PDB file of N, CA and C in Angstrom:
ATOM      1  N   GLY B   1      -0.914  17.471   2.939  1.00 73.00           N
ATOM      2  CA  GLY B   1      -0.706  17.318   1.726  1.00 73.00           C
ATOM      3  C   GLY B   1      -1.086  18.779   1.011  1.00 73.00           C
ATOM      4  N   ILE B   2      -0.683  18.774  -0.221  1.00 80.00           N
ATOM      5  CA  ILE B   2      -0.730  19.969  -1.420  1.00 80.00           C
ATOM      6  C   ILE B   2      -1.324  19.117  -2.529  1.00 80.00           C
ATOM      7  N   THR B   3      -2.033  20.385  -3.331  1.00 85.00           N
ATOM      8  CA  THR B   3      -2.442  20.205  -4.619  1.00 85.00           C
ATOM      9  C   THR B   3      -1.871  20.727  -5.661  1.00 85.00           C
ATOM     10  N   ILE B   4      -1.463  19.653  -6.465  1.00 87.00           N
ATOM     11  CA  ILE B   4      -0.567  20.447  -7.587  1.00 87.00           C
ATOM     12  C   ILE B   4      -1.513  20.255  -8.781  1.00 87.00           C
ATOM     13  N   PRO B   5      -1.579  21.276  -9.742  1.00 91.00           N
ATOM     14  CA  PRO B   5      -2.284  21.225 -10.928  1.00 91.00           C
ATOM     15  C   PRO B   5      -2.042  20.401 -11.565  1.00 91.00           C
ATOM     16  N   LYS B   6      -3.076  19.792 -12.256  1.00 90.00           N
ATOM     17  CA  LYS B   6      -2.534  18.669 -13.209  1.00 90.00           C
ATOM     18  C   LYS B   6      -1.638  18.870 -14.291  1.00 90.00           C
ATOM     19  N   LYS B   7      -1.627  20.267 -15.007  1.00 92.00           N
ATOM     20  CA  LYS B   7      -0.736  20.464 -16.269  1.00 92.00           C
ATOM     21  C   LYS B   7       0.796  20.753 -15.625  1.00 92.00           C
ATOM     22  N   ILE B   8       1.063  20.931 -14.435  1.00 88.00           N
ATOM     23  CA  ILE B   8       2.120  20.738 -13.766  1.00 88.00           C
ATOM     24  C   ILE B   8       2.464  19.635 -13.771  1.00 88.00           C
ATOM     25  N   LEU B   9       1.832  18.505 -13.388  1.00 87.00           N
ATOM     26  CA  LEU B   9       2.042  17.411 -12.749  1.00 87.00           C
ATOM     27  C   LEU B   9       2.583  16.694 -14.066  1.00 87.00           C
ATOM     28  N   GLU B  10       1.857  16.693 -15.207  1.00 90.00           N
ATOM     29  CA  GLU B  10       1.959  16.073 -16.495  1.00 90.00           C
ATOM     30  C   GLU B  10       3.190  16.902 -16.889  1.00 90.00           C
ATOM     31  N   SER B  11       3.371  18.185 -16.828  1.00 91.00           N
ATOM     32  CA  SER B  11       5.102  18.293 -17.257  1.00 91.00           C
ATOM     33  C   SER B  11       5.954  17.934 -16.849  1.00 91.00           C
ATOM     34  N   LEU B  12       5.771  17.453 -15.670  1.00 86.00           N
ATOM     35  CA  LEU B  12       6.932  16.707 -14.817  1.00 86.00           C
ATOM     36  C   LEU B  12       7.045  15.609 -14.987  1.00 86.00           C
ATOM     37  N   ASP B  13       5.749  14.939 -15.561  1.00 87.00           N
ATOM     38  CA  ASP B  13       5.855  13.371 -15.484  1.00 87.00           C
ATOM     39  C   ASP B  13       5.634  12.545 -14.346  1.00 87.00           C
ATOM     40  N   LEU B  14       4.773  13.350 -13.684  1.00 88.00           N
ATOM     41  CA  LEU B  14       4.686  12.856 -11.968  1.00 88.00           C
ATOM     42  C   LEU B  14       3.016  12.648 -12.082  1.00 88.00           C
ATOM     43  N   LYS B  15       2.720  11.871 -11.012  1.00 86.00           N
ATOM     44  CA  LYS B  15       1.173  10.984 -11.097  1.00 86.00           C
ATOM     45  C   LYS B  15       0.732  10.983  -9.465  1.00 86.00           C
ATOM     46  N   VAL B  16      -0.691  11.242  -9.197  1.00 86.00           N
ATOM     47  CA  VAL B  16      -0.641  10.968  -7.573  1.00 86.00           C
ATOM     48  C   VAL B  16       0.100  10.161  -7.109  1.00 86.00           C
ATOM     49  N   GLY B  17       0.614  10.344  -5.882  1.00 83.00           N
ATOM     50  CA  GLY B  17       1.400   9.583  -4.982  1.00 83.00           C
ATOM     51  C   GLY B  17       3.193   9.298  -5.388  1.00 83.00           C
ATOM     52  N   ASP B  18       3.386  10.254  -6.334  1.00 83.00           N
ATOM     53  CA  ASP B  18       4.811   9.982  -6.703  1.00 83.00           C
ATOM     54  C   ASP B  18       5.208  10.947  -5.604  1.00 83.00           C
ATOM     55  N   GLN B  19       6.606  10.517  -5.107  1.00 81.00           N
ATOM     56  CA  GLN B  19       7.243  11.213  -4.256  1.00 81.00           C
ATOM     57  C   GLN B  19       7.927  12.114  -4.683  1.00 81.00           C
ATOM     58  N   VAL B  20       8.332  13.959  -3.815  1.00 84.00           N
ATOM     59  CA  VAL B  20       8.831  14.597  -4.448  1.00 84.00           C
ATOM     60  C   VAL B  20      10.132  15.089  -3.178  1.00 84.00           C
ATOM     61  N   VAL B  21      10.958  15.974  -4.084  1.00 83.00           N
ATOM     62  CA  VAL B  21      11.716  16.503  -3.353  1.00 83.00           C
ATOM     63  C   VAL B  21      11.643  18.073  -2.337  1.00 83.00           C
ATOM     64  N   LEU B  22      11.340  18.590  -1.618  1.00 87.00           N
ATOM     65  CA  LEU B  22      11.164  19.898  -1.138  1.00 87.00           C
ATOM     66  C   LEU B  22      12.300  20.529  -1.200  1.00 87.00           C
ATOM     67  N   ASP B  23      12.226  21.852  -1.581  1.00 90.00           N
ATOM     68  CA  ASP B  23      13.491  22.565  -1.129  1.00 90.00           C
ATOM     69  C   ASP B  23      12.883  24.007  -0.771  1.00 90.00           C
ATOM     70  N   VAL B  24      13.444  24.800   0.483  1.00 94.00           N
ATOM     71  CA  VAL B  24      12.390  25.893   1.177  1.00 94.00           C
ATOM     72  C   VAL B  24      13.658  26.942   1.171  1.00 94.00           C
ATOM     73  N   ASP B  25      13.295  28.094   0.496  1.00 92.00           N
ATOM     74  CA  ASP B  25      14.193  29.256   0.462  1.00 92.00           C
ATOM     75  C   ASP B  25      13.426  30.281   1.637  1.00 92.00           C
ATOM     76  N   GLN B  26      14.081  30.215   3.083  1.00 93.00           N
ATOM     77  CA  GLN B  26      13.559  30.930   3.995  1.00 93.00           C
ATOM     78  C   GLN B  26      13.414  32.514   3.806  1.00 93.00           C
ATOM     79  N   LYS B  27      14.616  32.733   3.472  1.00 92.00           N
ATOM     80  CA  LYS B  27      14.944  34.236   2.962  1.00 92.00           C
ATOM     81  C   LYS B  27      13.809  34.772   1.563  1.00 92.00           C
ATOM     82  N   ASN B  28      13.798  34.035   0.548  1.00 91.00           N
ATOM     83  CA  ASN B  28      12.592  34.733  -0.115  1.00 91.00           C
ATOM     84  C   ASN B  28      11.082  34.103  -0.098  1.00 91.00           C
ATOM     85  N   LYS B  29      11.111  32.876   0.906  1.00 94.00           N
ATOM     86  CA  LYS B  29       9.853  32.497   1.193  1.00 94.00           C
ATOM     87  C   LYS B  29       9.417  31.742  -0.043  1.00 94.00           C
ATOM     88  N   ILE B  30      10.280  31.015  -0.594  1.00 94.00           N
ATOM     89  CA  ILE B  30       9.810  29.810  -1.456  1.00 94.00           C
ATOM     90  C   ILE B  30       9.960  28.341  -1.546  1.00 94.00           C
ATOM     91  N   ILE B  31       8.773  27.934  -1.687  1.00 92.00           N
ATOM     92  CA  ILE B  31       9.159  26.281  -1.843  1.00 92.00           C
ATOM     93  C   ILE B  31       9.039  26.408  -3.312  1.00 92.00           C
ATOM     94  N   SER B  32      10.031  24.879  -3.102  1.00 91.00           N
ATOM     95  CA  SER B  32      10.389  24.456  -4.789  1.00 91.00           C
ATOM     96  C   SER B  32      10.278  22.942  -4.833  1.00 91.00           C
ATOM     97  N   PHE B  33       9.819  22.403  -5.764  1.00 87.00           N
ATOM     98  CA  PHE B  33       9.936  20.996  -5.395  1.00 87.00           C
ATOM     99  C   PHE B  33      10.395  20.546  -6.993  1.00 87.00           C
ATOM    100  N   SER B  34      10.856  19.023  -6.972  1.00 83.00           N
ATOM    101  CA  SER B  34      11.191  18.140  -8.022  1.00 83.00           C
ATOM    102  C   SER B  34      10.948  16.885  -7.798  1.00 83.00           C
ATOM    103  N   PRO B  35      10.892  16.414  -8.836  1.00 81.00           N
ATOM    104  CA  PRO B  35      10.751  14.516  -8.816  1.00 81.00           C
ATOM    105  C   PRO B  35      12.074  14.180  -7.827  1.00 81.00           C
ATOM    106  N   GLN B  36      11.401  12.809  -6.952  1.00 77.00           N
ATOM    107  CA  GLN B  36      12.316  12.220  -6.413  1.00 77.00           C
ATOM    108  C   GLN B  36      13.168  11.130  -7.496  1.00 77.00           C
ATOM    109  N   THR B  37      14.392  11.210  -7.114  1.00 72.00           N
ATOM    110  CA  THR B  37      14.985   9.917  -8.087  1.00 72.00           C
ATOM    111  C   THR B  37      14.880   8.927  -7.201  1.00 72.00           C
ATOM    112  N   GLN B  38      15.119   7.626  -8.194  1.00 66.00           N
ATOM    113  CA  GLN B  38      15.151   6.412  -7.279  1.00 66.00           C
ATOM    114  C   GLN B  38      16.259   6.436  -6.426  1.00 66.00           C
ATOM    115  N   ALA B  39      17.445   6.872  -6.918  1.00 60.00           N
ATOM    116  CA  ALA B  39      18.532   6.935  -5.811  1.00 60.00           C
ATOM    117  C   ALA B  39      18.233   7.513  -4.434  1.00 60.00           C
ATOM    118  N   GLU B  40      17.685   8.480  -4.277  1.00 63.00           N
ATOM    119  CA  GLU B  40      16.756   9.255  -3.211  1.00 63.00           C
ATOM    120  C   GLU B  40      15.698   7.958  -2.232  1.00 63.00           C
ATOM    121  N   ILE B  41      15.217   7.807  -2.961  1.00 67.00           N
ATOM    122  CA  ILE B  41      13.810   6.823  -2.448  1.00 67.00           C
ATOM    123  C   ILE B  41      14.427   5.761  -1.607  1.00 67.00           C
ATOM    124  N   ILE B  42      14.414   5.940  -0.248  1.00 73.00           N
ATOM    125  CA  ILE B  42      14.792   4.667   0.942  1.00 73.00           C
ATOM    126  C   ILE B  42      13.629   3.932   0.926  1.00 73.00           C
ATOM    127  N   SER B  43      14.076   2.743   1.137  1.00 77.00           N
ATOM    128  CA  SER B  43      12.634   1.806   1.506  1.00 77.00           C
ATOM    129  C   SER B  43      12.828   1.903   2.584  1.00 77.00           C
ATOM    130  N   GLU B  44      11.198   1.427   3.243  1.00 77.00           N
ATOM    131  CA  GLU B  44      11.321   1.320   4.804  1.00 77.00           C
ATOM    132  C   GLU B  44      12.327  -0.191   5.317  1.00 77.00           C
ATOM    133  N   GLU B  45      12.822  -0.920   4.406  1.00 84.00           N
ATOM    134  CA  GLU B  45      13.359  -1.761   5.155  1.00 84.00           C
ATOM    135  C   GLU B  45      15.106  -1.310   5.355  1.00 84.00           C
ATOM    136  N   ASP B  46      15.016  -0.536   4.277  1.00 83.00           N
ATOM    137  CA  ASP B  46      16.624   0.196   4.270  1.00 83.00           C
ATOM    138  C   ASP B  46      16.481   1.161   5.790  1.00 83.00           C
ATOM    139  N   ARG B  47      15.365   1.781   6.006  1.00 82.00           N
ATOM    140  CA  ARG B  47      15.444   2.795   7.092  1.00 82.00           C
ATOM    141  C   ARG B  47      15.744   1.962   8.223  1.00 82.00           C
ATOM    142  N   LYS B  48      14.969   0.983   8.437  1.00 90.00           N
ATOM    143  CA  LYS B  48      15.065   0.196   9.629  1.00 90.00           C
ATOM    144  C   LYS B  48      16.393  -0.413   9.825  1.00 90.00           C
ATOM    145  N   ILE B  49      17.089  -1.044   8.671  1.00 93.00           N
ATOM    146  CA  ILE B  49      18.523  -1.385   8.827  1.00 93.00           C
ATOM    147  C   ILE B  49      19.610  -0.108   9.121  1.00 93.00           C
ATOM    148  N   ALA B  50      19.272   0.951   8.787  1.00 90.00           N
ATOM    149  CA  ALA B  50      19.917   1.950   9.261  1.00 90.00           C
ATOM    150  C   ALA B  50      19.562   2.610  10.424  1.00 90.00           C
ATOM    151  N   ARG B  51      18.545   2.325  10.875  1.00 91.00           N
ATOM    152  CA  ARG B  51      18.361   2.630  12.341  1.00 91.00           C
ATOM    153  C   ARG B  51      18.817   1.483  13.339  1.00 91.00           C
ATOM    154  N   LEU B  52      18.780   0.353  12.849  1.00 95.00           N
ATOM    155  CA  LEU B  52      19.260  -0.633  13.637  1.00 95.00           C
ATOM    156  C   LEU B  52      20.805  -0.356  13.741  1.00 95.00           C
ATOM    157  N   THR B  53      21.173  -0.289  12.850  1.00 95.00           N
ATOM    158  CA  THR B  53      23.232  -0.071  12.572  1.00 95.00           C
ATOM    159  C   THR B  53      23.439   1.143  13.516  1.00 95.00           C
ATOM    160  N   LEU B  54      22.370   2.405  13.504  1.00 93.00           N
ATOM    161  CA  LEU B  54      22.749   3.335  14.256  1.00 93.00           C
ATOM    162  C   LEU B  54      23.125   3.259  16.013  1.00 93.00           C
ATOM    163  N   ASP B  55      21.462   2.372  15.903  1.00 94.00           N
ATOM    164  CA  ASP B  55      21.692   2.045  17.373  1.00 94.00           C
ATOM    165  C   ASP B  55      22.877   1.435  17.975  1.00 94.00           C
ATOM    166  N   PHE B  56      23.077   0.448  17.175  1.00 95.00           N
ATOM    167  CA  PHE B  56      24.204  -0.516  17.282  1.00 95.00           C
ATOM    168  C   PHE B  56      25.481  -0.086  17.630  1.00 95.00           C
ATOM    169  N   ILE B  57      25.931   1.070  16.609  1.00 93.00           N
ATOM    170  CA  ILE B  57      26.826   2.061  16.829  1.00 93.00           C
ATOM    171  C   ILE B  57      26.898   2.808  18.209  1.00 93.00           C
ATOM    172  N   ASN B  58      25.622   3.792  18.563  1.00 93.00           N
ATOM    173  CA  ASN B  58      25.504   4.227  19.682  1.00 93.00           C
ATOM    174  C   ASN B  58      25.681   3.418  21.030  1.00 93.00           C
ATOM    175  N   ARG B  59      25.074   2.133  20.733  1.00 95.00           N
ATOM    176  CA  ARG B  59      25.273   1.280  22.265  1.00 95.00           C
ATOM    177  C   ARG B  59      26.768   0.730  22.224  1.00 95.00           C
ATOM    178  N   TYR B  60      27.411   0.377  21.185  1.00 94.00           N
ATOM    179  CA  TYR B  60      28.639  -0.133  21.492  1.00 94.00           C
ATOM    180  C   TYR B  60      29.933   0.785  20.703  1.00 94.00           C
ATOM    181  N   ARG B  61      29.532   2.063  21.188  1.00 92.00           N
ATOM    182  CA  ARG B  61      30.736   3.093  20.496  1.00 92.00           C
ATOM    183  C   ARG B  61      32.158   3.168  20.969  1.00 92.00           C
ATOM    184  N   SER B  62      32.076   3.080  22.545  1.00 93.00           N
ATOM    185  CA  SER B  62      33.146   2.798  23.035  1.00 93.00           C
ATOM    186  C   SER B  62      33.999   1.918  22.680  1.00 93.00           C
ATOM    187  N   ASP B  63      33.478   0.578  22.593  1.00 94.00           N
ATOM    188  CA  ASP B  63      34.047  -0.705  22.368  1.00 94.00           C
ATOM    189  C   ASP B  63      34.858  -0.541  20.891  1.00 94.00           C
ATOM    190  N   ILE B  64      34.066   0.044  19.947  1.00 92.00           N
ATOM    191  CA  ILE B  64      34.518   0.198  18.761  1.00 92.00           C
ATOM    192  C   ILE B  64      35.387   0.864  18.887  1.00 92.00           C
ATOM    193  N   GLU B  65      35.491   2.167  18.853  1.00 92.00           N
ATOM    194  CA  GLU B  65      36.633   2.914  18.906  1.00 92.00           C
ATOM    195  C   GLU B  65      37.728   2.412  19.554  1.00 92.00           C
ATOM    196  N   SER B  66      37.923   1.650  20.684  1.00 93.00           N
ATOM    197  CA  SER B  66      38.895   0.780  20.971  1.00 93.00           C
ATOM    198  C   SER B  66      39.572  -0.206  20.341  1.00 93.00           C
ATOM    199  N   LEU B  67      38.678  -0.897  19.299  1.00 93.00           N
ATOM    200  CA  LEU B  67      39.365  -1.530  18.422  1.00 93.00           C
ATOM    201  C   LEU B  67      39.420  -1.093  17.228  1.00 93.00           C
ATOM    202  N   ALA B  68      39.118   0.302  16.867  1.00 92.00           N
ATOM    203  CA  ALA B  68      39.736   0.980  16.027  1.00 92.00           C
ATOM    204  C   ALA B  68      41.667   1.464  16.463  1.00 92.00           C
ATOM    205  N   HIS B  69      41.913   1.706  17.691  1.00 89.00           N
ATOM    206  CA  HIS B  69      42.958   1.921  17.950  1.00 89.00           C
ATOM    207  C   HIS B  69      44.034   0.927  17.989  1.00 89.00           C
ATOM    208  N   LYS B  70      43.675  -0.325  18.051  1.00 83.00           N
ATOM    209  CA  LYS B  70      44.591  -1.462  18.307  1.00 83.00           C
ATOM    210  C   LYS B  70      45.090  -2.186  17.068  1.00 83.00           C
TER     211      LYS B  70
END
């Protein structure tokens, strides 16, 4: 975890526990962050559905591709 000064949290309308997005500029060695929008927040249930969908696609890829060409 990292510590963010209270004034910065308040200026960004953030509170302890809020999720943020980190951006890393490797060249200049700069890390910046911004509040995570609702659209960027993925629930654990959505993560599970995405993982199951990907597993299904990987397992049946050849069958799916065959059906796509019919």
